[in-house]
Tab-separated table of C-alpha atoms in Angstrom:
chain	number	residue	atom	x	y	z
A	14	UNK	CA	13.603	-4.287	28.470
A	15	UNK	CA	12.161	-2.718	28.263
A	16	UNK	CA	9.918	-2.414	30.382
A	17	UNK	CA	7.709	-3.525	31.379
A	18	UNK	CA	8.017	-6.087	28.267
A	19	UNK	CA	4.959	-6.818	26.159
A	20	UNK	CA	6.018	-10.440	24.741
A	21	UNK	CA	2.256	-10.831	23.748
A	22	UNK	CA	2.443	-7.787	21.405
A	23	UNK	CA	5.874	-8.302	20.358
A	24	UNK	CA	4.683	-12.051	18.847
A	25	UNK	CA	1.546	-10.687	17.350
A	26	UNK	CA	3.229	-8.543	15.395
A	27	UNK	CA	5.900	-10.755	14.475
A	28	UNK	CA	3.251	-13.176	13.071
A	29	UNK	CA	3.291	-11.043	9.914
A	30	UNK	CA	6.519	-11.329	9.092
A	31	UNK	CA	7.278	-13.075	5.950
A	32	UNK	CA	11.253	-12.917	4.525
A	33	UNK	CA	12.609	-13.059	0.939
A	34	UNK	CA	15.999	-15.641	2.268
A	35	UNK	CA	17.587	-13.378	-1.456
A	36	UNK	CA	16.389	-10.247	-0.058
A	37	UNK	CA	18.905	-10.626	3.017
A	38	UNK	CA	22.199	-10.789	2.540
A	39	UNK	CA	24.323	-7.668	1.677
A	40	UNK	CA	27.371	-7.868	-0.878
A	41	UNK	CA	28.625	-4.530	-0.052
A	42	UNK	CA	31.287	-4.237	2.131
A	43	UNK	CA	32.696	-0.144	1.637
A	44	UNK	CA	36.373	0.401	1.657
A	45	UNK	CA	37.918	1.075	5.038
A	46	UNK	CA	37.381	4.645	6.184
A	47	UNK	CA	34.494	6.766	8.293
A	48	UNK	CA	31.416	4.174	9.162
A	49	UNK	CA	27.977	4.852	10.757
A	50	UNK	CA	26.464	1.544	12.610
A	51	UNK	CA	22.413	2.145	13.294
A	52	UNK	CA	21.559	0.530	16.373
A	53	UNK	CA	17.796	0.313	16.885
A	54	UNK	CA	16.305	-0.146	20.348
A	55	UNK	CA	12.975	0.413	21.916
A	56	UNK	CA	13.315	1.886	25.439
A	57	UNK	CA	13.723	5.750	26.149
A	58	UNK	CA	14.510	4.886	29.405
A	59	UNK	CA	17.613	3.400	28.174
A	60	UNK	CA	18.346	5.833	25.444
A	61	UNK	CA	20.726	7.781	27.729
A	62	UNK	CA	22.432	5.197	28.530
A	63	UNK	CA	22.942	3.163	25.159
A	64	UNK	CA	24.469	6.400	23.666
A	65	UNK	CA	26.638	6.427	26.493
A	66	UNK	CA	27.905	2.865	25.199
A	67	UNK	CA	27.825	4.143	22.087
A	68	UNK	CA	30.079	6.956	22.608
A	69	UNK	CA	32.249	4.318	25.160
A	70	UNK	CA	32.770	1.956	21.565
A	71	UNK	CA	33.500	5.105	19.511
A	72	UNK	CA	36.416	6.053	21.774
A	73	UNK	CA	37.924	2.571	20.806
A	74	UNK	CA	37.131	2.675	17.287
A	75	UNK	CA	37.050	6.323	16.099
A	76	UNK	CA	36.364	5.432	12.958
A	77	UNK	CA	33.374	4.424	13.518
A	78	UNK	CA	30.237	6.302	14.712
A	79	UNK	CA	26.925	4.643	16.463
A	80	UNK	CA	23.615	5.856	15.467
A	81	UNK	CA	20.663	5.258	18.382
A	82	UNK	CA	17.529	5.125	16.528
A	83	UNK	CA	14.652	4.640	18.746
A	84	UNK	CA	11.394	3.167	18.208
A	85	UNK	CA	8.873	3.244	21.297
A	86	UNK	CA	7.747	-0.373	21.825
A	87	UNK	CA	4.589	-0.275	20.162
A	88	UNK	CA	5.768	0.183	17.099
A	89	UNK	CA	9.251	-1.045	17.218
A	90	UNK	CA	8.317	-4.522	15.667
A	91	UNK	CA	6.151	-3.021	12.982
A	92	UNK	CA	8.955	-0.518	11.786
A	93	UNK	CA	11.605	-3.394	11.993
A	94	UNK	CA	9.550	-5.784	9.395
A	95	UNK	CA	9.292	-2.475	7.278
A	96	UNK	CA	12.862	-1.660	7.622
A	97	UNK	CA	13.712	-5.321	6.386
A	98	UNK	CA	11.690	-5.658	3.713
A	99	UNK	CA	12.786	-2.480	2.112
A	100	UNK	CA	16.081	-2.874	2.486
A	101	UNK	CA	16.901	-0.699	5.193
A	102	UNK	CA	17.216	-2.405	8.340
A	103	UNK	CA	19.105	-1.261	10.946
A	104	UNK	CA	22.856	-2.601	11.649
A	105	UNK	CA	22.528	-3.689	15.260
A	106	UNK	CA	19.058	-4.129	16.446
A	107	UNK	CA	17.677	-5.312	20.147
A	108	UNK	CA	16.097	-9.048	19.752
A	109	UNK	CA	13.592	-10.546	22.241
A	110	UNK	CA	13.068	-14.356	22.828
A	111	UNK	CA	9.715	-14.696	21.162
A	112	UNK	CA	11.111	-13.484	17.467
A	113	UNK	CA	14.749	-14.753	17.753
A	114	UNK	CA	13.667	-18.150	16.204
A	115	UNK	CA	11.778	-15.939	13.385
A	116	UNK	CA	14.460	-13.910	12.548
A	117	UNK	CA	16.920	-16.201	12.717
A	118	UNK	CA	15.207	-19.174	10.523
A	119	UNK	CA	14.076	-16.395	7.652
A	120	UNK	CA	17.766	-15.654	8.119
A	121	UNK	CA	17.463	-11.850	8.850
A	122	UNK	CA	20.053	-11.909	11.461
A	123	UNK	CA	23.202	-13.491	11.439
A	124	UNK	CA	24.695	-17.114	12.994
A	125	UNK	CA	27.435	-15.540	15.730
A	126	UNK	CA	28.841	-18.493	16.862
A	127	UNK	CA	31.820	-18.517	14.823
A	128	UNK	CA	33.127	-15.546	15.820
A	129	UNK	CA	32.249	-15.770	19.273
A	130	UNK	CA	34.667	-18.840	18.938
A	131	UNK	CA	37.045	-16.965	17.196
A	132	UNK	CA	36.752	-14.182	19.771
A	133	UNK	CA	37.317	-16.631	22.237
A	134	UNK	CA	34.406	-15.394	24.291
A	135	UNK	CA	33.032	-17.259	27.070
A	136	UNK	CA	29.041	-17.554	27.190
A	137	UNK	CA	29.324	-19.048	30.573
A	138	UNK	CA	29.789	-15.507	31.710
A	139	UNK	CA	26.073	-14.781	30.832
A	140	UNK	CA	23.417	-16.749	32.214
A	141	UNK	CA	22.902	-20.360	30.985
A	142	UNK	CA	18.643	-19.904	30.092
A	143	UNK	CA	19.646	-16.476	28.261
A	144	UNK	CA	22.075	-18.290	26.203
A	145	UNK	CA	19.790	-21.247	25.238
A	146	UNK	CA	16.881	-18.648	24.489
A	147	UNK	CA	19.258	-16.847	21.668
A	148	UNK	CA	20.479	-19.739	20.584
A	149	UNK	CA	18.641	-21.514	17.280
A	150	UNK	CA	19.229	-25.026	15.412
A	151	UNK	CA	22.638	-25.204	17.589
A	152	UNK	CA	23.998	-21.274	16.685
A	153	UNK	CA	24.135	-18.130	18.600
A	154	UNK	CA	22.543	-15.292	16.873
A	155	UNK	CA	22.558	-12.692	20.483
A	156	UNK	CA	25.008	-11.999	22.826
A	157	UNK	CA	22.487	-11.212	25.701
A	158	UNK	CA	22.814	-7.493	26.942
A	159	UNK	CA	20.648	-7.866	30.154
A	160	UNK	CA	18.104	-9.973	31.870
A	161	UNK	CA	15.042	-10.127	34.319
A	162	UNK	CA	13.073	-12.085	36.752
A	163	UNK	CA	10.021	-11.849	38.520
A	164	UNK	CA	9.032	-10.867	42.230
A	165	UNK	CA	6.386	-9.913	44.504
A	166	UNK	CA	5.948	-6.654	44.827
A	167	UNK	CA	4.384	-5.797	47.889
A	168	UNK	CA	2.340	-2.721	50.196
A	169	UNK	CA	4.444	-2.401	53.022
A	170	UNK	CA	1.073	-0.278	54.446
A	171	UNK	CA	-1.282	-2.947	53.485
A	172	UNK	CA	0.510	-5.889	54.752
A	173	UNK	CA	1.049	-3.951	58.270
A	174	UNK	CA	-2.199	-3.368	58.455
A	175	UNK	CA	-3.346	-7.148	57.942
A	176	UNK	CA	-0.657	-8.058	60.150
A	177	UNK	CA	0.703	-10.220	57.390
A	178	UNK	CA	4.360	-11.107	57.245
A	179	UNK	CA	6.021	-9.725	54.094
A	180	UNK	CA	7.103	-12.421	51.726
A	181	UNK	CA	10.856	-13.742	52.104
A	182	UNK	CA	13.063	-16.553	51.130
A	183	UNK	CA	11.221	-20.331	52.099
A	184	UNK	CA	7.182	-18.973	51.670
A	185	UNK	CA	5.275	-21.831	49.914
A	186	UNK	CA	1.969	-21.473	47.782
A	187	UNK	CA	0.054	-21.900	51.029
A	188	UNK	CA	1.641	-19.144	52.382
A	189	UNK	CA	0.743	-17.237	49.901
A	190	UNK	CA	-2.936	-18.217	50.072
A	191	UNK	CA	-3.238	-17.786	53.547
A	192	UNK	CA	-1.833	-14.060	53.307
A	193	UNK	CA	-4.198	-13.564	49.888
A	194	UNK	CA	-6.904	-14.716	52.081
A	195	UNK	CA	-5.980	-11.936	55.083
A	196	UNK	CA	-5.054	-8.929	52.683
A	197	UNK	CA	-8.178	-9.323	50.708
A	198	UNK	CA	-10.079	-6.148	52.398
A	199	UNK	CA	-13.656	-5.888	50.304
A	200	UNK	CA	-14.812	-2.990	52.406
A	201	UNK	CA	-12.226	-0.970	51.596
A	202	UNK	CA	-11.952	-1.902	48.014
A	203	UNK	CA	-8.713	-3.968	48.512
A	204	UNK	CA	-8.024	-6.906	46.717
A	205	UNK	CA	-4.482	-9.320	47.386
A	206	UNK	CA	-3.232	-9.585	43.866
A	207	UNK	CA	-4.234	-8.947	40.374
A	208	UNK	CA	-4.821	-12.352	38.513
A	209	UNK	CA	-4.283	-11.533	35.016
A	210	UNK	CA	-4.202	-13.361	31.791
A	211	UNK	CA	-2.606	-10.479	29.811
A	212	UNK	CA	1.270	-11.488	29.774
A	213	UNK	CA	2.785	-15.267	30.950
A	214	UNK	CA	5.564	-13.493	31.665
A	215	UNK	CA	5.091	-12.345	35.697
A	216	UNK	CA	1.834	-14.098	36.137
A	217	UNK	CA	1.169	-17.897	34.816
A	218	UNK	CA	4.372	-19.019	33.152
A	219	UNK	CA	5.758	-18.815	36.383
A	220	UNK	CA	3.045	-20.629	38.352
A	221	UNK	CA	3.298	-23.383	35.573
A	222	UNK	CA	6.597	-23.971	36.144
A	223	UNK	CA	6.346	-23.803	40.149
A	224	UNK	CA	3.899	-26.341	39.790
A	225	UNK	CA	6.615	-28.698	38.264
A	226	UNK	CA	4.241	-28.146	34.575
A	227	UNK	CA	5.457	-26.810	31.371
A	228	UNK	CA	4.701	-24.678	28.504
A	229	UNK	CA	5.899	-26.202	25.630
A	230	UNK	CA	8.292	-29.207	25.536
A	231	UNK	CA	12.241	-28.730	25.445
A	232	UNK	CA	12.252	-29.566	21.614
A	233	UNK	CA	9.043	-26.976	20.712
A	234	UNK	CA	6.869	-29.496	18.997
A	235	UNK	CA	4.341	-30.061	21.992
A	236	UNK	CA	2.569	-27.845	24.180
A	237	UNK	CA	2.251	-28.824	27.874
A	238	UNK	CA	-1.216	-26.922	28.634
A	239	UNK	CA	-3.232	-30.393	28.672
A	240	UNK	CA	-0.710	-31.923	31.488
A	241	UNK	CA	-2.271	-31.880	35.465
A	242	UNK	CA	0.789	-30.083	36.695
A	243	UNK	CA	-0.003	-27.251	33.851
A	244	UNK	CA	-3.668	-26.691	34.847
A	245	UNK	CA	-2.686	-26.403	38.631
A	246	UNK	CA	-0.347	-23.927	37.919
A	247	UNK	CA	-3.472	-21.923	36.011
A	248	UNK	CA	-5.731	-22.994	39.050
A	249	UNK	CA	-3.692	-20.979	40.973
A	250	UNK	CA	-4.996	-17.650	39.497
A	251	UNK	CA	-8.175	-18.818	38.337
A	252	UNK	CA	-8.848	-19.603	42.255
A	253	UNK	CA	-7.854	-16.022	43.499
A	254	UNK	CA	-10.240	-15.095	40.998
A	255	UNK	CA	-13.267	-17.016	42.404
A	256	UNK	CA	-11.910	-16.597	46.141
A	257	UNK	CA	-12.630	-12.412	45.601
A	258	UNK	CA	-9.353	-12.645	45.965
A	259	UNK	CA	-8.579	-10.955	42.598
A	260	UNK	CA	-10.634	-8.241	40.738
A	261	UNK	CA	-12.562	-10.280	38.166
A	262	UNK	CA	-11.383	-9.759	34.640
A	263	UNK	CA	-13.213	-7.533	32.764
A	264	UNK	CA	-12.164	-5.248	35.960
A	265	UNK	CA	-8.436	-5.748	35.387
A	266	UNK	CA	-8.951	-5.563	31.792
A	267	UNK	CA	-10.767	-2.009	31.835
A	268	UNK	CA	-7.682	-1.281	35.212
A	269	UNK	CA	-4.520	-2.713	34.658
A	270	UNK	CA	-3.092	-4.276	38.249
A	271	UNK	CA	-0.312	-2.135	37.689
A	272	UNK	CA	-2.756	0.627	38.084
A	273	UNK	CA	-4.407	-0.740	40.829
A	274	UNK	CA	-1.137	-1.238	42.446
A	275	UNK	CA	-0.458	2.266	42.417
A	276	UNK	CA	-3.605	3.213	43.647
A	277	UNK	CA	-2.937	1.013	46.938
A	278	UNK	CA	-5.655	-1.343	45.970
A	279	UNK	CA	-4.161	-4.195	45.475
A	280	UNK	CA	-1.304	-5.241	48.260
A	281	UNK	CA	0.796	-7.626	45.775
A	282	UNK	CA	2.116	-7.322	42.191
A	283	UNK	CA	4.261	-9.913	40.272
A	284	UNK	CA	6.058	-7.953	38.506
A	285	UNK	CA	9.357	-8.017	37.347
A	286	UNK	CA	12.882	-6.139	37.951
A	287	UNK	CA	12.125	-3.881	35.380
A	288	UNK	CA	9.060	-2.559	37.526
A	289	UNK	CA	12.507	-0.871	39.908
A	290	UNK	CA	12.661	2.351	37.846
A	291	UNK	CA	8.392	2.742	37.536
A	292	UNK	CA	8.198	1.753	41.398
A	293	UNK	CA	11.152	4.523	42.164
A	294	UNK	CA	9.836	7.300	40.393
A	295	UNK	CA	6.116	6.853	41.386
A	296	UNK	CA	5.103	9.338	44.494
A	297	UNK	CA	2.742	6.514	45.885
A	298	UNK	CA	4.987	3.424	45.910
A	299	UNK	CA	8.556	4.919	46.081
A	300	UNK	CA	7.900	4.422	50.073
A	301	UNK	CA	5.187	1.761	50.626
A	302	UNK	CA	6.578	-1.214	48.103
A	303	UNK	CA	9.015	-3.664	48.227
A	304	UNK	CA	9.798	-7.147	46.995
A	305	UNK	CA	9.990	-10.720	47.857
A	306	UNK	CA	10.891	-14.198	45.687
A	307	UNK	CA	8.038	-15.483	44.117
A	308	UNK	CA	6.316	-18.376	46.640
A	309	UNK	CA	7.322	-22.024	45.943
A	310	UNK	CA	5.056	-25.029	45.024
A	311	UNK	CA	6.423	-27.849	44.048
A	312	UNK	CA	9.616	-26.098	43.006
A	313	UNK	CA	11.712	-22.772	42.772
A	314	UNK	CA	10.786	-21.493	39.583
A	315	UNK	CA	10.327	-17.622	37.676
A	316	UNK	CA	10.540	-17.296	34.318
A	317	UNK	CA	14.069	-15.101	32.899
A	318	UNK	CA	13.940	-13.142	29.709
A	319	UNK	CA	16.746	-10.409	28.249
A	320	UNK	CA	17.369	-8.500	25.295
A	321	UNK	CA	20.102	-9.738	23.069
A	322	UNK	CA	21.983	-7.424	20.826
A	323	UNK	CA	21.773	-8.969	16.580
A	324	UNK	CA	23.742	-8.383	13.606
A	325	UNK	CA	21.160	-7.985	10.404
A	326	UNK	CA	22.176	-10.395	7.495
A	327	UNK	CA	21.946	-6.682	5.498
A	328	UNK	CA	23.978	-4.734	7.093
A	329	UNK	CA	27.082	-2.929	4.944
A	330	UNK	CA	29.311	-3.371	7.494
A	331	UNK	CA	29.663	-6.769	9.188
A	332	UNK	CA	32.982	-6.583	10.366
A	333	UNK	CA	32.124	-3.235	12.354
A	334	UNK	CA	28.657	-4.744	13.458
A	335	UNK	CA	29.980	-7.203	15.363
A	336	UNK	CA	32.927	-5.493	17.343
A	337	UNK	CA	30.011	-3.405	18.653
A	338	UNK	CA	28.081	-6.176	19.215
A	339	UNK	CA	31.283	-7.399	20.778
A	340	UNK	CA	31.511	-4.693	22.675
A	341	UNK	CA	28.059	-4.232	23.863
A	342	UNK	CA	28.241	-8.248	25.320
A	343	UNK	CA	31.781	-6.780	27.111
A	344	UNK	CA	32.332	-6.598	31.221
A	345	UNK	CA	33.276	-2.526	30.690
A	346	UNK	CA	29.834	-2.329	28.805
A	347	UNK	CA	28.250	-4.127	31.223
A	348	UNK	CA	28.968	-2.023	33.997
A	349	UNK	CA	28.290	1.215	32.034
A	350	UNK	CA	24.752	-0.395	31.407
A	351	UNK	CA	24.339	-1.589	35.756
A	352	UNK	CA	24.494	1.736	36.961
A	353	UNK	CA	21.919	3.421	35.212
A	354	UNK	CA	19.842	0.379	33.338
A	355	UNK	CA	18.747	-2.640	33.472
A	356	UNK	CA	20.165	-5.558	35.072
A	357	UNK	CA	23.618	-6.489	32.970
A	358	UNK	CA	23.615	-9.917	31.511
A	359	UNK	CA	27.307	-10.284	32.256
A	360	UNK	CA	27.985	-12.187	35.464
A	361	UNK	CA	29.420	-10.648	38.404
A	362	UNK	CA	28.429	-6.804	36.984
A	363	UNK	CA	25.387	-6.712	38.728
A	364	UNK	CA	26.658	-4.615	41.699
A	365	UNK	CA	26.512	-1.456	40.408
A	366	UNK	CA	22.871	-2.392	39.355
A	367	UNK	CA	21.880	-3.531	42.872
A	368	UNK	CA	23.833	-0.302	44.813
A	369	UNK	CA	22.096	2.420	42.278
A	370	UNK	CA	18.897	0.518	43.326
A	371	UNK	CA	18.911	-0.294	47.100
A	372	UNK	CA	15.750	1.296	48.112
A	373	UNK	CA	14.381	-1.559	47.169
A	374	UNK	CA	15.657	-5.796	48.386
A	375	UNK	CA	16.398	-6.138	44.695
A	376	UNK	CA	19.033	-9.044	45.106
A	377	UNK	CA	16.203	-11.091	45.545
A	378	UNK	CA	15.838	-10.889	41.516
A	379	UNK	CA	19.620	-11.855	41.264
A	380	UNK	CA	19.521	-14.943	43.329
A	381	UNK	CA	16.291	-15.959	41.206
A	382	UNK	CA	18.687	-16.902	38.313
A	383	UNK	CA	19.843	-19.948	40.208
A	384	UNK	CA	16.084	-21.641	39.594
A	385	UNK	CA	15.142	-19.201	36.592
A	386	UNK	CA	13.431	-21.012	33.795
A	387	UNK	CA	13.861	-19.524	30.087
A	388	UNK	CA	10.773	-18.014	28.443
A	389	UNK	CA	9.002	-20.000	26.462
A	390	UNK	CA	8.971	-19.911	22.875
A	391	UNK	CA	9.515	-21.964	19.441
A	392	UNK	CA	9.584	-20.536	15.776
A	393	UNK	CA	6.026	-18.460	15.576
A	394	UNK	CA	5.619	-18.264	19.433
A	395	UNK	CA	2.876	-15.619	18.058
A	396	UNK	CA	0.178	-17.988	16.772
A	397	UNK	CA	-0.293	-20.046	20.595
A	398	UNK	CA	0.436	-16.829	22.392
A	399	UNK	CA	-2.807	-15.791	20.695
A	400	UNK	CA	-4.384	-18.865	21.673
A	401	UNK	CA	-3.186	-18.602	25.125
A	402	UNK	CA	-5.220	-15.312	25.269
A	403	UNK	CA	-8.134	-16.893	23.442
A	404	UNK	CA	-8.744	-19.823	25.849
A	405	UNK	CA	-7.321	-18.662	29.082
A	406	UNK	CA	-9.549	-15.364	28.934
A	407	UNK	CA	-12.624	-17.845	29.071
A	408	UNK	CA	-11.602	-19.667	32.074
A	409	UNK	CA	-10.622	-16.431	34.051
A	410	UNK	CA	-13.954	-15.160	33.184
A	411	UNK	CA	-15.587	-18.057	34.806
A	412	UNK	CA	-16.638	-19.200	31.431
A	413	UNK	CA	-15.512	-22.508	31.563
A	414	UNK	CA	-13.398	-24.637	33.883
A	415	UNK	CA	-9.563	-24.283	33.634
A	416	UNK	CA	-9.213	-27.745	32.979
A	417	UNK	CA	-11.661	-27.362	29.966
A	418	UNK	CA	-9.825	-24.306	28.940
A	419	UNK	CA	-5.968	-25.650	28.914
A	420	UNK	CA	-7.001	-29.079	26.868
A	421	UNK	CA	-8.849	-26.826	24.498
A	422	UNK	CA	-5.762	-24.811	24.236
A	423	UNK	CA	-3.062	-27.579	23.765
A	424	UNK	CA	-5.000	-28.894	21.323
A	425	UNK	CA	-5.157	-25.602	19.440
A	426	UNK	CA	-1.424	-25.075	20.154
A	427	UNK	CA	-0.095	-28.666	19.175
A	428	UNK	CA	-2.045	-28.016	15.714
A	429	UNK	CA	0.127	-24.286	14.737
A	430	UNK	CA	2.801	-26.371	16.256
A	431	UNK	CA	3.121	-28.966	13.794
A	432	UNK	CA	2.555	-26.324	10.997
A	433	UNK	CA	6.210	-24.818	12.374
């Protein structure tokens, strides 16, 4: 997405969805003749670009015209529940991995694995973890559209300055804290990194995972918060933090990093690939940024996430849902999608992507899928990721120790766990 993506908000709002299982099929299925698919998607980056698919799919199938409806992202999950409830949900809508195991288990979208084997279409071309994260009780419900992973963004400026290397393939976690410790310029108001507890996504899932700790177990019945290799991962923020380092929270909370970023005030960002377009268009960092992998600790790890394309269970016309779908999951749509959006989920389409974005070393975020780990979720990945907030906030604040914090939180999360 997206982006940047919001998982946090996306679950929270998802945590009020409740489904009538009668309320979502459709009987209806019109005569052959004129049809108009709604396909609901959040970005208006990418609006130009998914009517050029659209328009692409209607030159195949003239019978058949696409409708972009967008929804800006603060609202898009909101509409969506209202949209299904009523009765009028879109056709084709974009899915993210913290709601596919809602949507799919209150059965609001629709099992795809049978015609993806009748298809005869190969999910190998699409990276493994996106695959896994759409699939649900041993079905695919997405054909993944396009993916993301997470870098350092860094001040070219600042790190010249501190005569600091910039951050390449092989830099470790003491690398890392060694050039924190350099960059970190109090006089002039210039901190390393921002450590923030707003989104797992590009700051502590990854860490967690680096760390050789995890999230949530591989089946989704037990959080991982209360193991050693967990809380290091955490430690590793909550450090920067008490280091000065960091800008404390309430300062990041009242300032985004992003923001500080911008400003040249902080000389590294984890961000993600979607951050290409923002960093591009922005007079400040167009010139001074780039990127660099993510630092190892005890492994390679960043955390990959991707919109899929979904069929609702409601939609009038199934049969012309899915070719789009179909079509959208395609290596021609693929490469329509590289050269002016995201990253394409389809493998080996990714050129066009890189070439339309080689200001910046952004095959660094290709390569990353090689030691990517999926983001984690499990049916109502909204009730811990409110948690998450809850109990990480306090040891970021200094409030408690980050030990105290992440047993605190696994026991909160293994209790709306076992309620899934």
């Amino acid at each position: 997405m997206l982006r940047p993506l919001r998982l946090g908000l996306a679950a929270m709002l998802a945590a009020a969805l409740t489904f009538s299982a009668a309320a979502c099929g459709s009987d209806e299925h019109p005569a052959d003749g004129p049809v108009t698919l709604s396909y609901m998607v959040w970005d208006t980056n990418q609006v130009p670009v998914m009517k050029e698919l659209a328009a692409a799919f209607t030159k195949e199938h003239p019978t058949v015209t696409v409708d972009v409806q967008m929804t800006p992202w603060t609202d898009y999950w909101t509409k969506l529940r209202a949209a299904v409830s009523g009765g009028a949900a879109p056709d084709v809508f974009w899915m993210n991995g913290p709601n596919i195991q809602l949507y799919a288990d209150n059965k609001v979208i629709v099992p795809l694995s049978d015609r993806i084997s009748d298809a005869g279409i190969d999910l190998g071309v699409y990276p493994k973890a996106l695959v896994d994260l759409y699939t649900f009780e041993g079905k695919v419900y997405g054909l993944p559209k396009d993916f993301d992973t997470v870098g350092v963004w860094y001040n070219k400026e600042l790190f010249d300055a501190a005569k600091v290397a910039y951050p390449t393939d092989g830099w470790t976690w003491a690398d890392f804290k060694a050039a924190a410790a350099k960059l970190t310029n109090p006089a002039k108001g210039v901190y390393a990194i921002g450590a923030s507890v707003s989104s797992g996504q590009e700051y502590f899932y990854n860490t967690i995972y680096q760390a050789g700790g995890q999230v949530i177990s591989a089946d989704g019945k037990t959080s991982g918060y209360d193991q050693p290799a967990t809380i290091e991962g955490l430690r590793f923020w909550t450090d920067l933090i008490k280091a000065g380092q960091s800008p404390d929270l309430k300062t990041m909370t009242d300032t985004q990093p992003l923001q500080l970023f911008e400003s040249g005030k902080l000389a590294m960002y984890w961000g993600g690939s979607w951050n290409v377009s923002e960093f591009s268009k922005n007079e400040y960092t167009r010139t001074r940024v780039d990127v660099g992998p993510l630092p190892t600790g005890v492994r390679k790890a960043t955390i990959i996430h991707g919109v899929a394309n979904v069929v609702s269970s409601k939609t009038s016309h199934p049969e012309q849902a899915w070719e789009f779908v179909r079509f959208l999951g395609s290596r021609p749509a693929a490469e329509i999608l590289g050269r002016s959006g995201p990253i394409p989920a389809y493998t080996g389409t990714q050129t066009g992507w890189a070439s339309a974005n080689a200001r910046f070393k952004v095959q660094y975020f290709l390569d990353a899928v090689t030691y990517a780990v999926p983001y984690p979720v499990s049916r109502n990945t909204a009730a811990w990721n409110e948690a998450e907030a809850k109990h990480l906030s306090r040891a970021y604040s200094g409030e408690v120790d980050v030990a105290t914090a992440a047993t605190a939180l696994a026991k909160d999360m293994n209790a709306l766990l076992a309620k899934e």
